[in-house]
mmCIF file of C-alpha atoms and ligand atoms in Angstrom:
data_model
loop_
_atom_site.group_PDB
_atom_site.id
_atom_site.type_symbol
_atom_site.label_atom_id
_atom_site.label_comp_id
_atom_site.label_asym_id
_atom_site.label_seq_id
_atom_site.Cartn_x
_atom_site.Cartn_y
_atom_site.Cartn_z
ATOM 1 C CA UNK A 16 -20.760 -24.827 -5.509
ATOM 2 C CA UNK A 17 -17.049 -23.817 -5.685
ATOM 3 C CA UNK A 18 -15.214 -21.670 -3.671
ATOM 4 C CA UNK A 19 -14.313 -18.414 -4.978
ATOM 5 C CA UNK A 20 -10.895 -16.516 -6.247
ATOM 6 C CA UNK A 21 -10.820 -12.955 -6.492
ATOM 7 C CA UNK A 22 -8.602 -11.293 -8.312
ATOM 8 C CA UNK A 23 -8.596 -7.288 -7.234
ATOM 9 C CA UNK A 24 -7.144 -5.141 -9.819
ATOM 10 C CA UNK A 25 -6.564 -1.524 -8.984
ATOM 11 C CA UNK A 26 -7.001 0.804 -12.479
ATOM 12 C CA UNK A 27 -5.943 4.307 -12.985
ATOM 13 C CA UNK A 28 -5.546 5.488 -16.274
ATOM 14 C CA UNK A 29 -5.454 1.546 -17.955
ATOM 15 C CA UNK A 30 -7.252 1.452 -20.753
ATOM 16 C CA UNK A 31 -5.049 -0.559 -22.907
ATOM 17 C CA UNK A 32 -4.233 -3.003 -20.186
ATOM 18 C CA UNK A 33 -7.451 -3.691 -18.387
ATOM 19 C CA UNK A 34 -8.542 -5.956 -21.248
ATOM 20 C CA UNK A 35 -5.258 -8.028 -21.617
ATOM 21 C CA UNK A 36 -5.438 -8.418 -17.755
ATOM 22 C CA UNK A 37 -8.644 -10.041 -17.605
ATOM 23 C CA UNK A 38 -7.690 -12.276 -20.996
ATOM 24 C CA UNK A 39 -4.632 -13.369 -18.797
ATOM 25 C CA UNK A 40 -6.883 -14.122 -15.853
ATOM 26 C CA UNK A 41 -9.517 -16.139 -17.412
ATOM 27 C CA UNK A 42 -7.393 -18.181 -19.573
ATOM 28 C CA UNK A 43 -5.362 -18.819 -16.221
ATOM 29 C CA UNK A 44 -8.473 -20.021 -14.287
ATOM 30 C CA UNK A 45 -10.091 -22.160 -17.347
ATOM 31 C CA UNK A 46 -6.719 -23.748 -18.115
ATOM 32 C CA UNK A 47 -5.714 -24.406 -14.356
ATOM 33 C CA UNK A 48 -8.631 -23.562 -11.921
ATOM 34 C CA UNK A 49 -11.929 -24.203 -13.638
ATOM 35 C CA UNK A 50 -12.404 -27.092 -11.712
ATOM 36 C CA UNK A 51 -11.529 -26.380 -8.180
ATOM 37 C CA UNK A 52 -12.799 -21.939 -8.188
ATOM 38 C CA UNK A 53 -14.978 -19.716 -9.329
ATOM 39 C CA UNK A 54 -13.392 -16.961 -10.744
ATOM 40 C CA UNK A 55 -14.652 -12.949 -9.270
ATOM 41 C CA UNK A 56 -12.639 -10.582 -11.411
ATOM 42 C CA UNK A 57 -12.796 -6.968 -9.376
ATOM 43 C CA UNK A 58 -11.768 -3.377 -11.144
ATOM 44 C CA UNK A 59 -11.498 -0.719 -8.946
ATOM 45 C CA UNK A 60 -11.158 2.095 -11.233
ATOM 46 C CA UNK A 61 -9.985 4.822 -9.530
ATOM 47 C CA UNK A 62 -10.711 7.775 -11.187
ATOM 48 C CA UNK A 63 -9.505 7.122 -14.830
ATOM 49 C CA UNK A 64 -10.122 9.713 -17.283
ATOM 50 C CA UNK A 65 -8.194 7.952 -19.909
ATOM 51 C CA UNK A 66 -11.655 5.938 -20.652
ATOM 52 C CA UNK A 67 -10.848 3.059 -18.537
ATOM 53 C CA UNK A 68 -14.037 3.550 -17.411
ATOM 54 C CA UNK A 69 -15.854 2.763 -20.310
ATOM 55 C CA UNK A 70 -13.688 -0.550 -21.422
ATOM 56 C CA UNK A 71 -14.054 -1.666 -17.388
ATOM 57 C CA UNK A 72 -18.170 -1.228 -17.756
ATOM 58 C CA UNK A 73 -18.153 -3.003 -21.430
ATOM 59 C CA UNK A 74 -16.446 -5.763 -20.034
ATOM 60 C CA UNK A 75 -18.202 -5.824 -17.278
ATOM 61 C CA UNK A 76 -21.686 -6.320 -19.261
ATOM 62 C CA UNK A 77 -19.562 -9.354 -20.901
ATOM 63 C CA UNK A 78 -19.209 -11.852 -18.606
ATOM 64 C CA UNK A 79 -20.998 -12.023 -14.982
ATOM 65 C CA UNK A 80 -17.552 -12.918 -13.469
ATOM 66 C CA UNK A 81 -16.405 -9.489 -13.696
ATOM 67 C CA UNK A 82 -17.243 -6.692 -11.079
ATOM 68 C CA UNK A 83 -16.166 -3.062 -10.691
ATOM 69 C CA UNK A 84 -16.451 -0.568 -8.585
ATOM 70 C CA UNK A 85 -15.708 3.340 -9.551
ATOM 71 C CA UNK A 86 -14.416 5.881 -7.322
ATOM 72 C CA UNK A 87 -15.875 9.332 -7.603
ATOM 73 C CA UNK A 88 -12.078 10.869 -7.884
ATOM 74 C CA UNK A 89 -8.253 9.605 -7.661
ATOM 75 C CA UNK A 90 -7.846 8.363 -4.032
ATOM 76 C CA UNK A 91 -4.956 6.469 -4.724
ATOM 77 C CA UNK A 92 -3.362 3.065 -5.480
ATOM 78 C CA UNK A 93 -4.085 2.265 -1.594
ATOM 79 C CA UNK A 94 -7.625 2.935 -0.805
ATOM 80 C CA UNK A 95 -8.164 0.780 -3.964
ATOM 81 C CA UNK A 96 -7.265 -2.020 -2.727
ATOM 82 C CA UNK A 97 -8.558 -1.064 0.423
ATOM 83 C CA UNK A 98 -11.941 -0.994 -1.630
ATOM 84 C CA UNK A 99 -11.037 -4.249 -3.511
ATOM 85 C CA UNK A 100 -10.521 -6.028 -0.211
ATOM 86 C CA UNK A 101 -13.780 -4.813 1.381
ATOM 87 C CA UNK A 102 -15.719 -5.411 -1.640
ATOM 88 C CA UNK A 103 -13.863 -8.982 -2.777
ATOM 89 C CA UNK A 104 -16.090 -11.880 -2.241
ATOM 90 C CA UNK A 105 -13.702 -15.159 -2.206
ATOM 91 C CA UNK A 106 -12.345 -17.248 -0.232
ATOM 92 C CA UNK A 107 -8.740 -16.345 -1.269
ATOM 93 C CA UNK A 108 -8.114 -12.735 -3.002
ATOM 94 C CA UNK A 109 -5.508 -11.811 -4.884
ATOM 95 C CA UNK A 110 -4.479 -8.327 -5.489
ATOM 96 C CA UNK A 111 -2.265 -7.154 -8.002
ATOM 97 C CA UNK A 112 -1.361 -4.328 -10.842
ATOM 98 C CA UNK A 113 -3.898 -4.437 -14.205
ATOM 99 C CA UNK A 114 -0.465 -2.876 -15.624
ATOM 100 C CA UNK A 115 0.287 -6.380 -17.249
ATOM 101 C CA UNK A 116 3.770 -6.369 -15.124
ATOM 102 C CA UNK A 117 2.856 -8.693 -12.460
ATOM 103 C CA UNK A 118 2.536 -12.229 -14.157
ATOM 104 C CA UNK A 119 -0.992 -14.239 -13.821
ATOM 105 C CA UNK A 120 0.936 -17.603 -13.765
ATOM 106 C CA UNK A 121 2.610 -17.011 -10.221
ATOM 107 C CA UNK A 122 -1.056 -17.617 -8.504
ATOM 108 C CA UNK A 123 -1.100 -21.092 -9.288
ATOM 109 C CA UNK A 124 1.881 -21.700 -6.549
ATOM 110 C CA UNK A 125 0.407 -19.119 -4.568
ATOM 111 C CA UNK A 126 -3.006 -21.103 -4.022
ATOM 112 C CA UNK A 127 -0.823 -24.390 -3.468
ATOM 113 C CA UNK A 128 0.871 -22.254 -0.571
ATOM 114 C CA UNK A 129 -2.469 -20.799 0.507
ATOM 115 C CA UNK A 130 -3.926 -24.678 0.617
ATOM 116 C CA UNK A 131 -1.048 -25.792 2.484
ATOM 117 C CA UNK A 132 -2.478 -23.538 5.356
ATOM 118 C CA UNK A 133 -0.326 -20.262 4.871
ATOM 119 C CA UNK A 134 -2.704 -17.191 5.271
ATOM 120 C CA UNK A 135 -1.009 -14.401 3.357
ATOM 121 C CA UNK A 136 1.000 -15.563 0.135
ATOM 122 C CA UNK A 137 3.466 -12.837 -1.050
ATOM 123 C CA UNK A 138 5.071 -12.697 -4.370
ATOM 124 C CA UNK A 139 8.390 -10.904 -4.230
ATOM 125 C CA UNK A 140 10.061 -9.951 -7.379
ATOM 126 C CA UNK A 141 13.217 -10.899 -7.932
ATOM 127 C CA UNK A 142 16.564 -8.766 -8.071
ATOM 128 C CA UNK A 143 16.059 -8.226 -11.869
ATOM 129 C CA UNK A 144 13.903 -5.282 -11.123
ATOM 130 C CA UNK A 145 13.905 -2.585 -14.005
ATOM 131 C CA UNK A 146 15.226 0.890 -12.937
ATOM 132 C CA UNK A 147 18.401 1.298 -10.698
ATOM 133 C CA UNK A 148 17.543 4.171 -9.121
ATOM 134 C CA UNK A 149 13.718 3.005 -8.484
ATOM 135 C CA UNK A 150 14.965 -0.184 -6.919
ATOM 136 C CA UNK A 151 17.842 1.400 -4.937
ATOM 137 C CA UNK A 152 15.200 3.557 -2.967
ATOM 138 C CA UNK A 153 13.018 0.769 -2.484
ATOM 139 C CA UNK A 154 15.631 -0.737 -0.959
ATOM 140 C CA UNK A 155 16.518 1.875 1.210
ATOM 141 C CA UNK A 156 13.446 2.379 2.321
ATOM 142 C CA UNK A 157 12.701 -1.178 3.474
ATOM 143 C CA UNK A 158 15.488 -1.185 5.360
ATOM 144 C CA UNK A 159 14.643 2.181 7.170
ATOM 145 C CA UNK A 160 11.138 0.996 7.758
ATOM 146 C CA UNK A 161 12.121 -2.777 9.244
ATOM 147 C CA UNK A 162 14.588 -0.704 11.254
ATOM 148 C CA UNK A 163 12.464 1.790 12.597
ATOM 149 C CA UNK A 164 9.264 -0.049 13.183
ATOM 150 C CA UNK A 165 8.293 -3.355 14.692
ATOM 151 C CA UNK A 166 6.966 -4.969 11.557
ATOM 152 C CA UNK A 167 8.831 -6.240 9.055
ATOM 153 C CA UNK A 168 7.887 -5.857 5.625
ATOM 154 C CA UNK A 169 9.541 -8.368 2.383
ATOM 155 C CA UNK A 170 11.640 -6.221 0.206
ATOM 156 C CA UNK A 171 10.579 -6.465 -3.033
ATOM 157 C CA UNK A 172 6.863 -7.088 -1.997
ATOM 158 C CA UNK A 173 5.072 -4.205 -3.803
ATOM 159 C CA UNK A 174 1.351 -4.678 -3.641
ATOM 160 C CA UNK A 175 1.088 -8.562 -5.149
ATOM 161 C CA UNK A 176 -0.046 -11.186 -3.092
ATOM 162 C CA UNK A 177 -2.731 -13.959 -1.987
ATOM 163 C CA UNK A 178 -4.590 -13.408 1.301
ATOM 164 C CA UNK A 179 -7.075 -15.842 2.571
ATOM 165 C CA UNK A 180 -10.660 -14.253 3.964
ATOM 166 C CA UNK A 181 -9.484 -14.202 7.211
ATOM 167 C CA UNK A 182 -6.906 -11.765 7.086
ATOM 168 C CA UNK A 183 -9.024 -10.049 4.505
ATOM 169 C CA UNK A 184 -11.982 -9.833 7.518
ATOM 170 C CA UNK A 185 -9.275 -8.740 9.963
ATOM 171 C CA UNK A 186 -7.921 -5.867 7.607
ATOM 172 C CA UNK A 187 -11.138 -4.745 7.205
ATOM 173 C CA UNK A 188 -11.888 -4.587 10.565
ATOM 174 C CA UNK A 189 -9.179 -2.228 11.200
ATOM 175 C CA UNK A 190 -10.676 1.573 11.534
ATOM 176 C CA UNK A 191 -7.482 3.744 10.326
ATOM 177 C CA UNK A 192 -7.894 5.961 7.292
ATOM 178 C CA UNK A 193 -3.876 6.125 6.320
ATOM 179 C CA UNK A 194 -3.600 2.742 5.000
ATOM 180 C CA UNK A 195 -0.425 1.449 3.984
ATOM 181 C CA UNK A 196 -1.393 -2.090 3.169
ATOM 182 C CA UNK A 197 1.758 -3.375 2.885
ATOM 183 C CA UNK A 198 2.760 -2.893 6.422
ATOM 184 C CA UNK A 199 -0.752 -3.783 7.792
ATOM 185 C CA UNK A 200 -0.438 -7.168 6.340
ATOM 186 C CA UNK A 201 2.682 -8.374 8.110
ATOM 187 C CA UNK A 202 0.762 -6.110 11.291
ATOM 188 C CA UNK A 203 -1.759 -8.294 11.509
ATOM 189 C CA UNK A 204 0.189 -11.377 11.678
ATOM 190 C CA UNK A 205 -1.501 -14.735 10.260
ATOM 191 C CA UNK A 206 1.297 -17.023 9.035
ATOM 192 C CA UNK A 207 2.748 -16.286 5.473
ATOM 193 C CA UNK A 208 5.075 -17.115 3.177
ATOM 194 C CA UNK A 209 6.716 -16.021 -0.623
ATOM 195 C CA UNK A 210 6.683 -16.863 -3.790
ATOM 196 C CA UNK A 211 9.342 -14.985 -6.574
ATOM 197 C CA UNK A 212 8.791 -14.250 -9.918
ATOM 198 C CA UNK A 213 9.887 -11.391 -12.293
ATOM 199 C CA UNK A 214 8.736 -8.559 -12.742
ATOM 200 C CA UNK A 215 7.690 -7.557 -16.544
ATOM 201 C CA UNK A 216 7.675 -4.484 -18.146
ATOM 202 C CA UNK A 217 4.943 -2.457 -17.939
ATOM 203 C CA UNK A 218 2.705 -3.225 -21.260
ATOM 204 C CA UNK A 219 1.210 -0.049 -22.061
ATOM 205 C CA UNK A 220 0.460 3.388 -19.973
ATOM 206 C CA UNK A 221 2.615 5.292 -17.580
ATOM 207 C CA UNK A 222 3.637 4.469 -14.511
ATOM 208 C CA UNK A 223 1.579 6.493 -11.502
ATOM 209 C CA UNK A 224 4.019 6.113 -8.824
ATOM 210 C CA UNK A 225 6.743 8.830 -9.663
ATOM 211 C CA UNK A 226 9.237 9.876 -7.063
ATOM 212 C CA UNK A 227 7.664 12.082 -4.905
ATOM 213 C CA UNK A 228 4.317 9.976 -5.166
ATOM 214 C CA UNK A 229 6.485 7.174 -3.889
ATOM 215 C CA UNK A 230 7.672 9.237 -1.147
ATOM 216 C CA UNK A 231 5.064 10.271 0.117
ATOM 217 C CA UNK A 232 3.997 6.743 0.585
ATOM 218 C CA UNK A 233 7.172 6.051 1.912
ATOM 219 C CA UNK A 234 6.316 9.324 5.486
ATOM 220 C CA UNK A 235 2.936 7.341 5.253
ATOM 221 C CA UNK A 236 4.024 4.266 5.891
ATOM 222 C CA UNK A 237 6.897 5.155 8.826
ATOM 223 C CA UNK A 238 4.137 7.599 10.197
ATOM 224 C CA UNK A 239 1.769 5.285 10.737
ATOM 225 C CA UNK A 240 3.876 2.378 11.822
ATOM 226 C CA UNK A 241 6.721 3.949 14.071
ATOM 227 C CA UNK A 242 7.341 6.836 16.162
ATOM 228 C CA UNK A 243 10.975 6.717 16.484
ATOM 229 C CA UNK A 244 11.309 9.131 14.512
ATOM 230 C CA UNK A 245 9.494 12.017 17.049
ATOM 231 C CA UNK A 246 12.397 11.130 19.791
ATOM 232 C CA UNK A 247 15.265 12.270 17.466
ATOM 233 C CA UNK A 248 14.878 15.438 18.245
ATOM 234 C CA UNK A 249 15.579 14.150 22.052
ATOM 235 C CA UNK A 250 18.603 12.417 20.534
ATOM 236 C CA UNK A 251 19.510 15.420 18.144
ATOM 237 C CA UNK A 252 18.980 17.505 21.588
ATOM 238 C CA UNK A 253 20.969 15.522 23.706
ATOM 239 C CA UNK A 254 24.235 15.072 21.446
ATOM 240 C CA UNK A 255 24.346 19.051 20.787
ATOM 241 C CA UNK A 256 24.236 19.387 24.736
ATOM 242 C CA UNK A 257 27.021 17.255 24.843
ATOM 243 C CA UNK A 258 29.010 19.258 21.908
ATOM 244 C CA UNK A 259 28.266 22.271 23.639
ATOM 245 C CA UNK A 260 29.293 21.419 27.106
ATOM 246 C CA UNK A 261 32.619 19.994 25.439
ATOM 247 C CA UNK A 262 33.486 23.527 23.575
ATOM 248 C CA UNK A 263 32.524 25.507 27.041
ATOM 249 C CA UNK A 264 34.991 23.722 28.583
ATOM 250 C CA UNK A 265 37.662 24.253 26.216
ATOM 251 C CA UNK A 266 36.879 27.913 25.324
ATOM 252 C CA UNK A 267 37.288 28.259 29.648
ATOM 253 C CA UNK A 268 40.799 26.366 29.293
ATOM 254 C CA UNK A 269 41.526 28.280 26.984
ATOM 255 C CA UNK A 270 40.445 31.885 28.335
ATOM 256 C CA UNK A 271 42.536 30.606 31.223
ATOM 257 C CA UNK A 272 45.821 29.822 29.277
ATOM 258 C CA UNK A 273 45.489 33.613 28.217
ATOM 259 C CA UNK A 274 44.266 32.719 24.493
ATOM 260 C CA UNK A 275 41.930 34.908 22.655
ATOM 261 C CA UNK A 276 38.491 34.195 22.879
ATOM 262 C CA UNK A 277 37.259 36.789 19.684
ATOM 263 C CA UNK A 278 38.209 34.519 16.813
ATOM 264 C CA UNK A 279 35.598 31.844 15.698
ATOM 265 C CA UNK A 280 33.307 33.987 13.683
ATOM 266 C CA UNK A 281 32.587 31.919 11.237
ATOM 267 C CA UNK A 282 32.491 28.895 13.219
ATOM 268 C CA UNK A 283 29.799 30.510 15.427
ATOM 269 C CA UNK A 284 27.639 31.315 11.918
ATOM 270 C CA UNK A 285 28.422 27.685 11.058
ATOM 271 C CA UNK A 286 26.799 26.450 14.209
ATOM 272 C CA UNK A 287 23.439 28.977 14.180
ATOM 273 C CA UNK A 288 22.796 27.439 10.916
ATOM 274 C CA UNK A 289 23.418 24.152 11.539
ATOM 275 C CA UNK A 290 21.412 23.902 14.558
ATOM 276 C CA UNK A 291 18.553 25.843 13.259
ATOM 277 C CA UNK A 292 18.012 23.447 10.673
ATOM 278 C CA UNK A 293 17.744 20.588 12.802
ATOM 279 C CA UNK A 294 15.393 22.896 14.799
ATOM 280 C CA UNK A 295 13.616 22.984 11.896
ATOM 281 C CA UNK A 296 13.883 19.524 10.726
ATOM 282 C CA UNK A 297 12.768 18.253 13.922
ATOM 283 C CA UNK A 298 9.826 20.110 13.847
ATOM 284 C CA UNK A 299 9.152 18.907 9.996
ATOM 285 C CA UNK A 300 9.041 15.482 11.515
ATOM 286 C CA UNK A 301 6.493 16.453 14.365
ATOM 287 C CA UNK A 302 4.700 18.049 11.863
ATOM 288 C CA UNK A 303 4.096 14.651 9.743
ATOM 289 C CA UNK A 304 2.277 13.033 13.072
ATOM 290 C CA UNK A 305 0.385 15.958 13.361
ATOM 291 C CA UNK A 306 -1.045 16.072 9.758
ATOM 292 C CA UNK A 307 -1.422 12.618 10.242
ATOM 293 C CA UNK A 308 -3.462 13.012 13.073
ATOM 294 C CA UNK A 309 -5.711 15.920 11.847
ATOM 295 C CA UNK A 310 -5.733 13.580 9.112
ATOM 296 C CA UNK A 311 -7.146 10.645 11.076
ATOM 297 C CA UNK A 312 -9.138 13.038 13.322
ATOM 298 C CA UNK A 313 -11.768 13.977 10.826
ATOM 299 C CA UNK A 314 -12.595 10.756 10.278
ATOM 300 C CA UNK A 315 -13.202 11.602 6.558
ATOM 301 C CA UNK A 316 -13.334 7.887 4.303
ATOM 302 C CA UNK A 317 -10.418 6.229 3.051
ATOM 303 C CA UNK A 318 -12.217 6.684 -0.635
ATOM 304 C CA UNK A 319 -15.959 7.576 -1.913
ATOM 305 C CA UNK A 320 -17.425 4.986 -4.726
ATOM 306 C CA UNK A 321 -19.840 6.404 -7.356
ATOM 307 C CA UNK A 322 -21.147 2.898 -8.840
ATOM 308 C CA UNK A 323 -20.694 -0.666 -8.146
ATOM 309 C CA UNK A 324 -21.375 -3.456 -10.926
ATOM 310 C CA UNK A 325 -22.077 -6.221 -10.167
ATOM 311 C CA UNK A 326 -22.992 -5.260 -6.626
ATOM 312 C CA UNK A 327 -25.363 -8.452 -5.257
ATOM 313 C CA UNK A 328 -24.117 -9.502 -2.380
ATOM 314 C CA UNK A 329 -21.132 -6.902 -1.972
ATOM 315 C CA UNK A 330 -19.048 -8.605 1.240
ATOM 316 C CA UNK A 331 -18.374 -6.310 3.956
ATOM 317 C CA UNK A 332 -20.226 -2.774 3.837
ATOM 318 C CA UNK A 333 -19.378 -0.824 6.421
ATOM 319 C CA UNK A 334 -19.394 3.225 7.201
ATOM 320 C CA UNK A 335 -15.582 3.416 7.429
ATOM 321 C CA UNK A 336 -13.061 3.409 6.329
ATOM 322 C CA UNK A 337 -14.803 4.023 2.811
ATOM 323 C CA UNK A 338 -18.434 4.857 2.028
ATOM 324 C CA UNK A 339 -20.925 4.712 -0.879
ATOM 325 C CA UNK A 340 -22.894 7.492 -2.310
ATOM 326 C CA UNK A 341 -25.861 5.301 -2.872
ATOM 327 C CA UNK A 342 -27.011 2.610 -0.597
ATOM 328 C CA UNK A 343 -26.350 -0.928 -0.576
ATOM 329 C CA UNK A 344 -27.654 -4.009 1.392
ATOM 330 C CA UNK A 345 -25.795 -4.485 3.932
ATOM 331 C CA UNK A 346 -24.854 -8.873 3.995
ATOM 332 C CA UNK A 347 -21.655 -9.985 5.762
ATOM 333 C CA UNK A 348 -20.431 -13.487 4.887
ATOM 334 C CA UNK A 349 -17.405 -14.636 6.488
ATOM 335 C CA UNK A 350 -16.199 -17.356 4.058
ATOM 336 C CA UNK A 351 -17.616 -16.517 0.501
ATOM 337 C CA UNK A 352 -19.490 -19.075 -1.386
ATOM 338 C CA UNK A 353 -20.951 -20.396 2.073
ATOM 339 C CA UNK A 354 -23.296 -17.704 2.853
ATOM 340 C CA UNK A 355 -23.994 -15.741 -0.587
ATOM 341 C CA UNK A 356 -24.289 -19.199 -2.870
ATOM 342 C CA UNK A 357 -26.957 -17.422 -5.080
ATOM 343 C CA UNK A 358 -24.648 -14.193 -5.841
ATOM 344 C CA UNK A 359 -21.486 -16.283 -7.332
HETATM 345 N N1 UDP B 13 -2.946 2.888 -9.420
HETATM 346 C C1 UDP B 13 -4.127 3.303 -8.836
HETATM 347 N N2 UDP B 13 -4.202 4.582 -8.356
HETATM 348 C C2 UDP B 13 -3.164 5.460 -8.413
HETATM 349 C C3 UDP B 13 -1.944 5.000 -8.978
HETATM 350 C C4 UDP B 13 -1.869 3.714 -9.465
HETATM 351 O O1 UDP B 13 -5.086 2.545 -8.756
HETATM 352 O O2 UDP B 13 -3.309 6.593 -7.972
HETATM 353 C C5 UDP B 13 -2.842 1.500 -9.941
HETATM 354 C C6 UDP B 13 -2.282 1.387 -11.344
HETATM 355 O O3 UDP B 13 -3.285 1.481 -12.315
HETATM 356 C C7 UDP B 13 -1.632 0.013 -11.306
HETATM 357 C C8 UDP B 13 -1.168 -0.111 -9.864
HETATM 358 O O4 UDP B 13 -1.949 0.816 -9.119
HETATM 359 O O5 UDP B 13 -2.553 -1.017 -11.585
HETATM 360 C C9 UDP B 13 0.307 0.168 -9.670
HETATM 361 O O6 UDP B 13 0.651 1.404 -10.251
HETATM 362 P P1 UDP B 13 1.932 1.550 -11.185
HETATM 363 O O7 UDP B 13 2.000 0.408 -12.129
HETATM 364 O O8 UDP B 13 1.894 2.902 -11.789
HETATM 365 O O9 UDP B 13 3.086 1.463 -10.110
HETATM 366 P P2 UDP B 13 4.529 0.789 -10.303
HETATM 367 O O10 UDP B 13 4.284 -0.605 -10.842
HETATM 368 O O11 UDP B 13 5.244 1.646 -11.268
HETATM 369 O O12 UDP B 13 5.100 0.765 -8.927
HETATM 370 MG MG1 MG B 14 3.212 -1.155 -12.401
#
């Protein structure tokens, strides 16, 4: 009985990929694996409408490797993962696109790292990352969130990497809804290390993560991981104090020289606007920890599945931070292969 290796593939809107993905994956683990893993291929669709669904479930009925779970609606690139990770069996899982651009090959020095004793494996793409103005942002961002937070997250990380069923227990112990999975990761701790490889094109499909998709990932993630920034508006507060108390002082020198004091119209405009928008953007900022918290508040699940294939034995069912709509038995293992032998 061989340990397993998951692959979790997140799907929405895939249907020419999903095949070529799995093709790349089995030929990977019958040329290179075969004799040291089982393979446990996992689709999360996530709402496709592009019939996904049905090229998922025929491959599915294929080949007993393969498992899938559907979501009743788009919940998002995170919360499938989230699902992948708290439905994945193995004993390592890998997660990464079904969009054909992340390259099967990489895993092989990712499971050498993994059996050296390194817990989370990332593969970082290198600087030859299509789109200028994608990667500049991503950039940006990375260095905003290491800045402003206390975990530190790879640039260049995305959503690719190996963790072993440890930290795959420990992140789905964890009870928030908001996931950003790329910052829980490094949260957690566990000792990791990288890998690089390049990033392909896309093969077919559009991309999902436009700009403002991306952003909002982006408030997510520095939401749920710092609160810096709630205390610039004490900052913001403190340095107009300062401005203020400076032009007082000068206006009074002035009034006492004998200068006018009437002029400055349209400085005085200037400054009404300027400060009201801070007002205002300070209170945009409080406002993102407050959705965040209704958010969290009602408790609501991270995602809702419709159907599981391939279900015996799912890993870790839980009520949060996703549910089913139909029942399932409820059977923990902690390392798979050890206590579900039968399901593999
Ligand atoms: N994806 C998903 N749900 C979404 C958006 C994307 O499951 O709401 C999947 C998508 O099918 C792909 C992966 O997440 O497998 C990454 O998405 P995409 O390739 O569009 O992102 P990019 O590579 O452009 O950052
Ligand atoms: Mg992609």
């Amino acid at each position: 009985m061989l340990p397993i290796l998951s692959f979790v593939l997140p799907v929405y809107n895939e249907r020419d990929n999903v095949e070529n993905i799995l093709r790349e994956i089995e030929t990977f683990h019958s040329e290179k694996m075969a004799d040291r893993f089982d393979l446990e291929v996992l689709f999360v669709d996530d709402g496709s409408t592009d019939g996904s669904v049905q090229v998922i479930r025929s491959l599915a009925e294929k080949s007993d490797h393969v498992r899938a779970i559907f979501f009743s609606r788009n919940f998002g690139h995170q919360a499938a993962i989230s699902a992948g990770y708290r439905y994945a069996r193995g004993a390592a899982i890998v997660a990464m696109d079904s969009d054909m651009q992340h390259p099967v090959a990489i895993v092989e020095e990712m499971i050498t790292r993994w059996q050296e004793g390194y817990d989370v494996v990332y593969a970082i793409r290198d600087s030859s990352q299509a789109g200028l103005f994608k990667s500049l942002c991503s950039r940006a961002f990375y260095r905003i969130f290491n800045l402003l937070s206390q975990t530190d997250i790879l640039p260049g990380g995305a959503d690719f990497r190996l963790v072993s069923r440890k930290v795959v227990n420990a992140l789905n112990e964890l009870p928030e809804r908001c996931r950003f999975i790329r910052g829980l990761i490094p949260w957690l701790g566990f000792s990791s290390t990288k890998v690089t490889y390049t990033l392909r094109p896309r093969a077919s499909g559009e991309p999902k993560y436009g700009f403002f998709k991306s952003l909002g990932l982006g408030i997510t993630a520095l939401t749920s991981f710092s609160v810096v920034p709630l205390r610039a508006s004490l900052v913001l507060g403190a340095l107009f104090m300062l401005v203020s108390v400076a032009y007082l002082a000068y206006s009074t020198i002035a009034w006492l020289a004998g200068g006018m004091l009437i002029r400055g119209w349209m400085s005085l405009i200037a400054l009404i606007v300027l400060t009201q928008g801070m007002i205002l953007i300070v209170f945009a900022i409080q406002a993102e920890y407050l959705a965040k918290i209704v958010l969290e508040t009602k408790r609501r699940p991270e995602f809702v599945v419709s159907e599981v294939i391939g279900q015996a034995g799912a890993n870790t069912y839980n009520s949060a931070p996703g549910f089913e709509i139909e029942e399932i038995p409820e059977s923990r293992g902690d390392i798979a292969g050890s206590s579900e032998g039968e399901s593999a």
